[in-house]
PDB file of C-alpha atoms in Angstrom:
ATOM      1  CA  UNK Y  46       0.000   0.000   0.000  1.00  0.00           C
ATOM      2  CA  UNK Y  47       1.489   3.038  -1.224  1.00  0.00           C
ATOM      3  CA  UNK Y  48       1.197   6.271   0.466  1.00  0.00           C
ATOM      4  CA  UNK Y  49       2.717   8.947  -1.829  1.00  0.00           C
ATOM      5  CA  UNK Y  50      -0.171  10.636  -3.338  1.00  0.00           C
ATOM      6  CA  UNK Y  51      -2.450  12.572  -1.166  1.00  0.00           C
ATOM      7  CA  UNK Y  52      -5.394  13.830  -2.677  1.00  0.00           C
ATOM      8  CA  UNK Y  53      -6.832  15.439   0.071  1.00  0.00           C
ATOM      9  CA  UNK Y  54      -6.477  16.716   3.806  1.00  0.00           C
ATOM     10  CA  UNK Y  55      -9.360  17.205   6.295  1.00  0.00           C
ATOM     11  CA  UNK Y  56      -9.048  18.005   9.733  1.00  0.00           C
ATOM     12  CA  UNK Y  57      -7.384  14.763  11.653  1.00  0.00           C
ATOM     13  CA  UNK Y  58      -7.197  12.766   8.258  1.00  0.00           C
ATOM     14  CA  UNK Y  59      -5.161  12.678   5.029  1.00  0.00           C
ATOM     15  CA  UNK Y  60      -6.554  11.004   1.920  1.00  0.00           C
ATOM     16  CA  UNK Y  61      -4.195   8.913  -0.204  1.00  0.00           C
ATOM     17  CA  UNK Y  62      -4.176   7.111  -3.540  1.00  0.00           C
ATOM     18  CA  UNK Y  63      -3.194   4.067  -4.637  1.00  0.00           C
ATOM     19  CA  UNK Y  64      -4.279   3.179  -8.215  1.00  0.00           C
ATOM     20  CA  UNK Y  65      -8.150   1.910  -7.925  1.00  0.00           C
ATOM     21  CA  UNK Y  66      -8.050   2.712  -3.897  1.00  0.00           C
ATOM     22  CA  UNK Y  67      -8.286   5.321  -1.816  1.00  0.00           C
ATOM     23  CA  UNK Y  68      -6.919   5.211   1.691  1.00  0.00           C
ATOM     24  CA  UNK Y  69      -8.143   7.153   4.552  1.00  0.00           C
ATOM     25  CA  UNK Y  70      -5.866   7.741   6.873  1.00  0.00           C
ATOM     26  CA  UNK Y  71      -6.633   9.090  10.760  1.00  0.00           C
ATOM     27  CA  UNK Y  72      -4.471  10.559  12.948  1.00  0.00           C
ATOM     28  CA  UNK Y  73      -2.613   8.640  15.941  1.00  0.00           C
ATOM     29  CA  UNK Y  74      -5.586  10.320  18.398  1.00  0.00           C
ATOM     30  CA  UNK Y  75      -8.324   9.486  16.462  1.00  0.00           C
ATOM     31  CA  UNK Y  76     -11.278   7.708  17.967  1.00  0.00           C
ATOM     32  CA  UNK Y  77     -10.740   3.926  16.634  1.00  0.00           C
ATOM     33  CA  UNK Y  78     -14.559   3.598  17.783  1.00  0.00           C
ATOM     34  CA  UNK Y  79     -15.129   6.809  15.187  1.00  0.00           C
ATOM     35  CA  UNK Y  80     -13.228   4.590  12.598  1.00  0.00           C
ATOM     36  CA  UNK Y  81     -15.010   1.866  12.789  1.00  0.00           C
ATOM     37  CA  UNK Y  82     -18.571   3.256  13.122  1.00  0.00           C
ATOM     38  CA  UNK Y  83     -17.616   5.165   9.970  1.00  0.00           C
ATOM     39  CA  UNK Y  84     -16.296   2.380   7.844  1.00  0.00           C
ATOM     40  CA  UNK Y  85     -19.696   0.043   9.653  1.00  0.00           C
ATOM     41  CA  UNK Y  86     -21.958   3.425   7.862  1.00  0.00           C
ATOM     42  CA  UNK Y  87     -20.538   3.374   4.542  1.00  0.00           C
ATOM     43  CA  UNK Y  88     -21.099  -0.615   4.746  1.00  0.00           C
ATOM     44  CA  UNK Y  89     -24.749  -0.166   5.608  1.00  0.00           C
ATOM     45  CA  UNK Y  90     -24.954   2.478   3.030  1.00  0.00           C
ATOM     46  CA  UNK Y  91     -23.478   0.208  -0.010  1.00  0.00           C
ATOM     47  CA  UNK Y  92     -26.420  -1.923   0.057  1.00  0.00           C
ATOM     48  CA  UNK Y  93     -29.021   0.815  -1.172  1.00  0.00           C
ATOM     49  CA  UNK Y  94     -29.299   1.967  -4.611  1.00  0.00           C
ATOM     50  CA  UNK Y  95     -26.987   4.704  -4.072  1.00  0.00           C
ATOM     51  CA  UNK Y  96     -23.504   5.676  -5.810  1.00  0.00           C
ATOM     52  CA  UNK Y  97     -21.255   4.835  -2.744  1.00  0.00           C
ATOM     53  CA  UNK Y  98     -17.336   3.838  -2.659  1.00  0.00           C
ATOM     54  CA  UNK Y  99     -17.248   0.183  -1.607  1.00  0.00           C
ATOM     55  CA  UNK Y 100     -15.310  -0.398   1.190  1.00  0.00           C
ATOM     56  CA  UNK Y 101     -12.429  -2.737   0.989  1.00  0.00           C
ATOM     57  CA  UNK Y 102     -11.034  -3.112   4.129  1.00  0.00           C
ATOM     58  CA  UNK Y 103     -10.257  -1.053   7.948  1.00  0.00           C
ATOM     59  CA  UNK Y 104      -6.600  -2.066   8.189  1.00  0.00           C
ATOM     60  CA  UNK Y 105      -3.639   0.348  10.385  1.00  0.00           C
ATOM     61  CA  UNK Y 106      -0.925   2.326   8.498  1.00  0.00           C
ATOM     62  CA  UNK Y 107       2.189   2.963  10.528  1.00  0.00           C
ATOM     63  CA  UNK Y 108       0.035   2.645  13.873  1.00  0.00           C
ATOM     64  CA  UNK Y 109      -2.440   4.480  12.308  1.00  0.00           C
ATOM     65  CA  UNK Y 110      -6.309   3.743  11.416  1.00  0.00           C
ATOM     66  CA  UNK Y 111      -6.696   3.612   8.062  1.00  0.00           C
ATOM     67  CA  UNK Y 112     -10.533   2.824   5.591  1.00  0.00           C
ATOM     68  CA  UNK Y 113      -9.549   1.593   2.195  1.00  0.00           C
ATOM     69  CA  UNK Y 114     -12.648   2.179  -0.826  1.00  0.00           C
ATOM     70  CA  UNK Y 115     -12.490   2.565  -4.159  1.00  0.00           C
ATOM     71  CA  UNK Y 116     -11.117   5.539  -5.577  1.00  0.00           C
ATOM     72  CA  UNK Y 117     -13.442   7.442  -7.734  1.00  0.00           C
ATOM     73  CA  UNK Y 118     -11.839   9.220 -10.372  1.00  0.00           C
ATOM     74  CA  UNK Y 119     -13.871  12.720 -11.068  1.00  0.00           C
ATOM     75  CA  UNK Y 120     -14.072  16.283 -10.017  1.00  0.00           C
ATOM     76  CA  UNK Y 121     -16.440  17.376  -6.564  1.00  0.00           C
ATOM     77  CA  UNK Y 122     -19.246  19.109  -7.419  1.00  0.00           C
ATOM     78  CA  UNK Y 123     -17.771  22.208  -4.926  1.00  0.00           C
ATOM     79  CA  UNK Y 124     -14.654  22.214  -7.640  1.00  0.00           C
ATOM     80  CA  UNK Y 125     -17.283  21.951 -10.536  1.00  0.00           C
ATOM     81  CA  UNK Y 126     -19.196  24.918  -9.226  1.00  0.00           C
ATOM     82  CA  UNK Y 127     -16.054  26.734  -8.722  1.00  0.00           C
ATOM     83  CA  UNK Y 128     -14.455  25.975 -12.060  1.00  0.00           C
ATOM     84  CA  UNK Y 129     -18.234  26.837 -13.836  1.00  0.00           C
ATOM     85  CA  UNK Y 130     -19.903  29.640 -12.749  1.00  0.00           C
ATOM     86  CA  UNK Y 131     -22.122  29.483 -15.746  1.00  0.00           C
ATOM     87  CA  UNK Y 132     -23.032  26.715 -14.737  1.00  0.00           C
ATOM     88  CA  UNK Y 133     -24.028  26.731 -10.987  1.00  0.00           C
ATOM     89  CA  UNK Y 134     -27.868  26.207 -11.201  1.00  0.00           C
ATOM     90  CA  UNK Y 135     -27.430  23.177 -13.160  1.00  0.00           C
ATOM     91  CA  UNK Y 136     -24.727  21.732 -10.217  1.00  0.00           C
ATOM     92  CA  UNK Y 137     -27.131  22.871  -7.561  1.00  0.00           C
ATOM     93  CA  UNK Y 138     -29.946  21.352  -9.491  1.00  0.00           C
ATOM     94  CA  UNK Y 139     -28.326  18.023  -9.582  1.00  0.00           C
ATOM     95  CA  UNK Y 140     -27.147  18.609  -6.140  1.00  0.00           C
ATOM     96  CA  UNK Y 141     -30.394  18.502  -4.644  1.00  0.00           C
ATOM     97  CA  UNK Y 142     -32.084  15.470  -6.763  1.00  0.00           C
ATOM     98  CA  UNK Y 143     -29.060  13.455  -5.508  1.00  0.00           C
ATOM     99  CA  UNK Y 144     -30.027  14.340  -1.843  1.00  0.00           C
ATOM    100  CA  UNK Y 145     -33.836  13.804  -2.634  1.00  0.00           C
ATOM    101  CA  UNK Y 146     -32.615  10.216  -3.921  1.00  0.00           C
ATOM    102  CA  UNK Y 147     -30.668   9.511  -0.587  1.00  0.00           C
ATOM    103  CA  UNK Y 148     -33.809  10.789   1.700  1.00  0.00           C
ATOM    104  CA  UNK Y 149     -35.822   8.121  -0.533  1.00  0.00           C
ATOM    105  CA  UNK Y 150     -33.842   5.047   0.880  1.00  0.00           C
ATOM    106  CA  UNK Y 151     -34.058   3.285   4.320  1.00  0.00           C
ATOM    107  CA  UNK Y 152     -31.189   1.961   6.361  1.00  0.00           C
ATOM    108  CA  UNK Y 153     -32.178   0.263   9.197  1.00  0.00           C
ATOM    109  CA  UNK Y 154     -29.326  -0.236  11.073  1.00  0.00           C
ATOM    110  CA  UNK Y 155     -28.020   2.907  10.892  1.00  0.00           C
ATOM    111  CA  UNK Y 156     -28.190   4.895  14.451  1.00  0.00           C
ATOM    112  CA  UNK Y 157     -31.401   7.485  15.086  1.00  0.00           C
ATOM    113  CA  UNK Y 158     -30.826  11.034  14.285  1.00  0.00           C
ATOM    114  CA  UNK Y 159     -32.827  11.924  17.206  1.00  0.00           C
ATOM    115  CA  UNK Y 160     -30.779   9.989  19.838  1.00  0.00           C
ATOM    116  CA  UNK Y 161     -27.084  11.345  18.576  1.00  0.00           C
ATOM    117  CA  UNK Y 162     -29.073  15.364  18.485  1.00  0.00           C
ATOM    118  CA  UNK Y 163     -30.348  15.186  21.670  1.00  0.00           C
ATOM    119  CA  UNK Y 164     -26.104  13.454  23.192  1.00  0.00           C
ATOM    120  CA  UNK Y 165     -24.535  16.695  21.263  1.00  0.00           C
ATOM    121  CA  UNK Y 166     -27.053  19.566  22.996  1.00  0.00           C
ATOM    122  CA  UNK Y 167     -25.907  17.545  26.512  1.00  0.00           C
ATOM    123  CA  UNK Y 168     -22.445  18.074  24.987  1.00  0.00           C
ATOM    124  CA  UNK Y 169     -22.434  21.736  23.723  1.00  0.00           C
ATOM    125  CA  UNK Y 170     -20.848  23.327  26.690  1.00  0.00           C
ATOM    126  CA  UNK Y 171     -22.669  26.323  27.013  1.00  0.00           C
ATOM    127  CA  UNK Y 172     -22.347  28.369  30.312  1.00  0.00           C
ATOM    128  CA  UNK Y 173     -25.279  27.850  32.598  1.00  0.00           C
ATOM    129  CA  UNK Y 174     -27.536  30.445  31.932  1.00  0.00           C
ATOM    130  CA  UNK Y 175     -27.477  29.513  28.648  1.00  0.00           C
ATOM    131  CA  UNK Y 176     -28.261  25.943  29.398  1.00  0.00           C
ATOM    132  CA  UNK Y 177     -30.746  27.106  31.493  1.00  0.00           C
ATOM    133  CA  UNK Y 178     -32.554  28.596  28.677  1.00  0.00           C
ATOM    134  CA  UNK Y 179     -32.182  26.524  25.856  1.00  0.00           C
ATOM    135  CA  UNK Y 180     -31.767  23.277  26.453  1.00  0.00           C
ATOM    136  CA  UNK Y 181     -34.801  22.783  27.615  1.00  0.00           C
ATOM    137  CA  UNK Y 182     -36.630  24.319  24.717  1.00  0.00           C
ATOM    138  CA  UNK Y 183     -33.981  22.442  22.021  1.00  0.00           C
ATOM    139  CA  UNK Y 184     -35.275  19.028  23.353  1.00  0.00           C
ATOM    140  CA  UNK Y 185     -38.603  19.930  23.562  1.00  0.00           C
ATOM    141  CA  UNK Y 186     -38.803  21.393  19.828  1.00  0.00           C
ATOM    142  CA  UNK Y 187     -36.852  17.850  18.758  1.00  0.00           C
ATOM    143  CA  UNK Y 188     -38.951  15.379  20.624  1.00  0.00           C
ATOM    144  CA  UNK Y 189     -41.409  17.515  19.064  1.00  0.00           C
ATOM    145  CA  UNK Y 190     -40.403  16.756  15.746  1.00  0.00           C
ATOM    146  CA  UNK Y 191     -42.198  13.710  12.995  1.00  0.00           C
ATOM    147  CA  UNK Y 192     -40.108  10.833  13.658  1.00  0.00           C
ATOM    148  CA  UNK Y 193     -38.735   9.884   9.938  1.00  0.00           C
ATOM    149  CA  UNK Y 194     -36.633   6.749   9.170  1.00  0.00           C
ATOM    150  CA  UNK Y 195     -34.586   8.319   5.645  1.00  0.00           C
ATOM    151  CA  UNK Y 196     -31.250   7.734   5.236  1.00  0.00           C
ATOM    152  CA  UNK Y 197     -29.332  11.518   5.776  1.00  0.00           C
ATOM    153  CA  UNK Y 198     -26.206  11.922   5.172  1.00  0.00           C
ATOM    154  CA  UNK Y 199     -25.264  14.501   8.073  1.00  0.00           C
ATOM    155  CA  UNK Y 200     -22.552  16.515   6.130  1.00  0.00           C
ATOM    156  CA  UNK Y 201     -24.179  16.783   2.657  1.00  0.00           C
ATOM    157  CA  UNK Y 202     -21.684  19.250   1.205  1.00  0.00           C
ATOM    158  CA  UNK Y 203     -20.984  19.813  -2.655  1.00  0.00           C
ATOM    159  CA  UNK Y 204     -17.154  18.554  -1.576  1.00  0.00           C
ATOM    160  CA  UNK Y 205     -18.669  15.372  -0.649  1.00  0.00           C
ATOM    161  CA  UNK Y 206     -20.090  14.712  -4.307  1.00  0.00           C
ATOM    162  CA  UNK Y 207     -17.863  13.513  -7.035  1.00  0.00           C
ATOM    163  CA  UNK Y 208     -19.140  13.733 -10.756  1.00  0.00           C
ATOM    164  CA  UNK Y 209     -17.314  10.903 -12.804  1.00  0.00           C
ATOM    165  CA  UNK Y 210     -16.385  11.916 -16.505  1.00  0.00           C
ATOM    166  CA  UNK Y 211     -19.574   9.961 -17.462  1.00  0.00           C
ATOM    167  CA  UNK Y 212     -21.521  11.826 -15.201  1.00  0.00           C
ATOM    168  CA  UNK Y 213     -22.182   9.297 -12.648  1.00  0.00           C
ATOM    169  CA  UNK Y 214     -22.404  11.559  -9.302  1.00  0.00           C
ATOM    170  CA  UNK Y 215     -20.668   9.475  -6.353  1.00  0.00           C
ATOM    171  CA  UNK Y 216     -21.587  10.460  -2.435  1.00  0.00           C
ATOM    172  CA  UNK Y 217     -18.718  10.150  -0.241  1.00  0.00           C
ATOM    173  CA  UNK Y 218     -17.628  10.450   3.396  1.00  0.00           C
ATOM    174  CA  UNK Y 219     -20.867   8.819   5.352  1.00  0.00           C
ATOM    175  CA  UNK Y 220     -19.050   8.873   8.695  1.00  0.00           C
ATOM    176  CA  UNK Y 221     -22.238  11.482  10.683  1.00  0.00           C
ATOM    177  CA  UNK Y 222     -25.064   8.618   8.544  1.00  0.00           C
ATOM    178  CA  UNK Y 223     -28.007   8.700  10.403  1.00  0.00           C
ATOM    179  CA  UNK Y 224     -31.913   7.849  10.091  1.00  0.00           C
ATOM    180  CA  UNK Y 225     -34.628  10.496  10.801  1.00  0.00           C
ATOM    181  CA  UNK Y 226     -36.063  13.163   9.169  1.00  0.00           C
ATOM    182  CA  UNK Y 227     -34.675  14.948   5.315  1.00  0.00           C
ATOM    183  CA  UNK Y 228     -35.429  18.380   6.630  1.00  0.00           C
ATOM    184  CA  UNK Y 229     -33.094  18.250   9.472  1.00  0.00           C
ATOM    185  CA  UNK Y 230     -30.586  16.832   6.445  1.00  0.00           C
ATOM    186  CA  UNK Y 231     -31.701  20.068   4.864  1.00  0.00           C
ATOM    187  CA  UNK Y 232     -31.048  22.058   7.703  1.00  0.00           C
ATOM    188  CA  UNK Y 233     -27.305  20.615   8.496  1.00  0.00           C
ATOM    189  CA  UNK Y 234     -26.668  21.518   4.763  1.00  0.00           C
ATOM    190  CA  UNK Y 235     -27.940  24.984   4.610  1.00  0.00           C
ATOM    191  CA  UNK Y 236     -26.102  25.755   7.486  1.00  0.00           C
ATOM    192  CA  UNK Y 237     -22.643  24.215   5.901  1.00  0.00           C
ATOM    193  CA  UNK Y 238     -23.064  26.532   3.041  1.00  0.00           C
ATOM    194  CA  UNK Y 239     -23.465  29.700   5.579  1.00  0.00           C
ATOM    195  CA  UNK Y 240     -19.940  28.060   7.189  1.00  0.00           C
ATOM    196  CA  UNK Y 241     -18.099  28.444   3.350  1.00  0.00           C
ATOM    197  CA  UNK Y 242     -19.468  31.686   3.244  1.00  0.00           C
ATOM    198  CA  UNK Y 243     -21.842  30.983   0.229  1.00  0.00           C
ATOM    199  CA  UNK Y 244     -24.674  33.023   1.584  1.00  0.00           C
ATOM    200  CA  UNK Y 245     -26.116  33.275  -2.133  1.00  0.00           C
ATOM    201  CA  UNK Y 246     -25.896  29.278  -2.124  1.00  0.00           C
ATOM    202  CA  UNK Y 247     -27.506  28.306   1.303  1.00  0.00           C
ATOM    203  CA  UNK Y 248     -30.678  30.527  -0.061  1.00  0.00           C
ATOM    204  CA  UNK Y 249     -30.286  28.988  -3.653  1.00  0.00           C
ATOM    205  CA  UNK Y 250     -30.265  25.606  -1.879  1.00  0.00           C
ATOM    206  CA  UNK Y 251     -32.950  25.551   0.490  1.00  0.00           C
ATOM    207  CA  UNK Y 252     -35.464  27.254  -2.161  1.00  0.00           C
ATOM    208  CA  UNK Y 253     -34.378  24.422  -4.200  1.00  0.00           C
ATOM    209  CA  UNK Y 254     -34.887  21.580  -1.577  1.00  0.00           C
ATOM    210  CA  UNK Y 255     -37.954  23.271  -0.208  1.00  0.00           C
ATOM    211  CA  UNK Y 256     -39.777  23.245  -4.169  1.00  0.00           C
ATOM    212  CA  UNK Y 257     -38.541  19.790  -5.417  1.00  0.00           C
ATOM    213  CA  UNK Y 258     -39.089  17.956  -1.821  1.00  0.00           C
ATOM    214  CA  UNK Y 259     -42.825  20.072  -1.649  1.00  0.00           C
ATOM    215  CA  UNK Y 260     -41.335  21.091   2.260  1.00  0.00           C
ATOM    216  CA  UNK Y 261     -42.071  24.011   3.831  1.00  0.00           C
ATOM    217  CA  UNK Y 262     -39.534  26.273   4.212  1.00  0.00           C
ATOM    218  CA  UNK Y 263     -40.411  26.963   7.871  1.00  0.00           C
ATOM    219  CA  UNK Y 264     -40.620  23.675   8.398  1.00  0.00           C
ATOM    220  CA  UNK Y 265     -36.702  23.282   7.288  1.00  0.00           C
ATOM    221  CA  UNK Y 266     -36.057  26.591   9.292  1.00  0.00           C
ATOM    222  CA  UNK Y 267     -37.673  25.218  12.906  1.00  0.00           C
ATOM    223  CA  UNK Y 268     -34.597  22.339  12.324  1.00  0.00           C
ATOM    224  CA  UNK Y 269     -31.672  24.605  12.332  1.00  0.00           C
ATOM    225  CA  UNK Y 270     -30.796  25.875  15.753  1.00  0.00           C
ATOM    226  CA  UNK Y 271     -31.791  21.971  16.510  1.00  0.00           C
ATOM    227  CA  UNK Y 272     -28.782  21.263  14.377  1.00  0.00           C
ATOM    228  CA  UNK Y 273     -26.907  24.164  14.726  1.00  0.00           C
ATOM    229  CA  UNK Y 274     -26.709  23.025  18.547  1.00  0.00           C
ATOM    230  CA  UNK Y 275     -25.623  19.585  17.446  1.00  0.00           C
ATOM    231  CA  UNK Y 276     -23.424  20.487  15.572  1.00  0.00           C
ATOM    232  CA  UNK Y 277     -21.323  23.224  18.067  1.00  0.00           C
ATOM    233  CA  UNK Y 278     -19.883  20.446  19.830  1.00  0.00           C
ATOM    234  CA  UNK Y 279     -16.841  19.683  16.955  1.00  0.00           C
ATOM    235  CA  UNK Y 280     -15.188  22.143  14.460  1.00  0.00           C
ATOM    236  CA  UNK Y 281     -13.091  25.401  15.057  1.00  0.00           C
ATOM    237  CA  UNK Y 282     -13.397  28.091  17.574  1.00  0.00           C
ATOM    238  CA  UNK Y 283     -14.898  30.466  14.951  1.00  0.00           C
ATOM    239  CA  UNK Y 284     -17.032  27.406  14.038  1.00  0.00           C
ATOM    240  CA  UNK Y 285     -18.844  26.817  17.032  1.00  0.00           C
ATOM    241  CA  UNK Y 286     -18.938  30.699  17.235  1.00  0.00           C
ATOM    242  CA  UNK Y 287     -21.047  30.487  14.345  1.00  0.00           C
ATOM    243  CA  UNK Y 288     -23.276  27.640  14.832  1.00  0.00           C
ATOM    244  CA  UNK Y 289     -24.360  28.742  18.804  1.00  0.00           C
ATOM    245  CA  UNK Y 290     -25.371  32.151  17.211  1.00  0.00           C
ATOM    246  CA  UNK Y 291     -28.153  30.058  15.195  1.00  0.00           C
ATOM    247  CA  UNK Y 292     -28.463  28.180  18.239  1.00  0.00           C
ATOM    248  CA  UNK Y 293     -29.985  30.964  20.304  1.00  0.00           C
ATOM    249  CA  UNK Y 294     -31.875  32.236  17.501  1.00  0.00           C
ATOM    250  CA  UNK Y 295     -34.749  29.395  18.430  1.00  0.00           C
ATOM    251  CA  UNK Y 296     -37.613  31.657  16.971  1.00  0.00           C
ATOM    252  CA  UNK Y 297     -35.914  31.999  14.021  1.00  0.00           C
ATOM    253  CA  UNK Y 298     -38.598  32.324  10.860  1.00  0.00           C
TER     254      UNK Y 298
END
């Protein structure tokens, strides 16, 4: 296994390829329980009708955790977007129908959306008062919420989409998989393109999703300090920053 290409870095993991594979490799710290629930997701996930990497093995790499898939030659749909401005509503078009097609399939194994939202608001670390004030009306406004079964993805991002030369569009990185409702998908994504700074393209989206999935846009809207909340827990400083100023904004309309 030869690790002398990288093709990508994300925080705590470098991406590697090696002819047809692709190796994932985690830092030293890196939860091996993380690892494995992440390489156990994209498992589940290969057995729907979905465009997925299969999974060829969790092996270690100099001490190191390491998931081996397919490589999937192609460009991201974030680079496509980038490279084609012209041609943005057409990316954002397909964007969404490839979403759509993910909320359409079940996977029953995978954990409950609901359960790992309501562990990160416990987790978000917000000073008492704060607490105090929201956390009871975050869990309320989740138990609240339809209980769905759709696969979601959890970090539906245009970087996580690779469009093949042929046009077959891929969906990587499943490691956040969950079951529960599309909107709260919805939500998580129109909140990751507020994080890139693509104001223009978290509106774009969620008219987008809102039209094609016949949702309400309020309905998507009542979801995001939910997620926003969940969410706070990981990332940068100016991250969480970010996310717990949609997190107190819990009339938001």
């Amino acid at each position: 296994m030869k690790l002398d290409k990288v093709i990508a870095v994300r925080t705590n993991k470098t991406v590697y390829r090696d002819g047809h594979l692709a190796i994932k490799v985690f830092d030293s710290d890196y939860s091996k329980a993380d690892v494995l629930n992440e390489a156990l997701n994209q498992a589940r996930v290969e057995e729907t009708a979905l465009n997925v990497p299969r999974l060829h093995e969790v092996c270690t790499v100099g001490g190191k955790w390491a998931i081996v898939s397919d490589f999937i030659p192609g460009k991201t749909l974030a680079r496509l977007m980038e490279e084609n401005p012209d041609r943005r509503d057409e990316y954002m078009d397909l964007f969404v129908d490839l979403q759509l097609k993910m909320h359409a399939q079940t996977c029953p194994l995978l954990g409950k959306l609901k359960d790992k939202m309501n562990r990160k608001i416990d987790e978000t670390g917000l000073d008492a008062t704060t607490r105090y004030e929201l956390d009871s009306e975050l869990h309320a406004r989740l138990q609240g919420m339809p209980n769905h079964k759709k696969l979601c993805h959890g970090d539906f991002d245009p970087k996580n989409i690779i469009l093949r030369d042929d046009g077959e569009a891929f969906i990587l990185d499943w490691s956040h998989a969950t079951q529960g409702n599309a909107s709260a998908d919805a939500a998580r994504t129109y909140l990751l393109f507020w994080l890139a700074g693509d104001i223009d393209g978290a509106e774009s989206y969620l008219h987008l999703f809102c039209k094609k999935s016949d949702t309400a846009r309020q309905y998507v809207q009542k979801w995001i300090p939910i997620v926003a909340a969940s969410q706070s827990v990981k990332g940068r400083a100016e991250e969480r920053e970010f996310l717990l100023h949609w997190v107190n904004v819990v009339d938001y309309e």
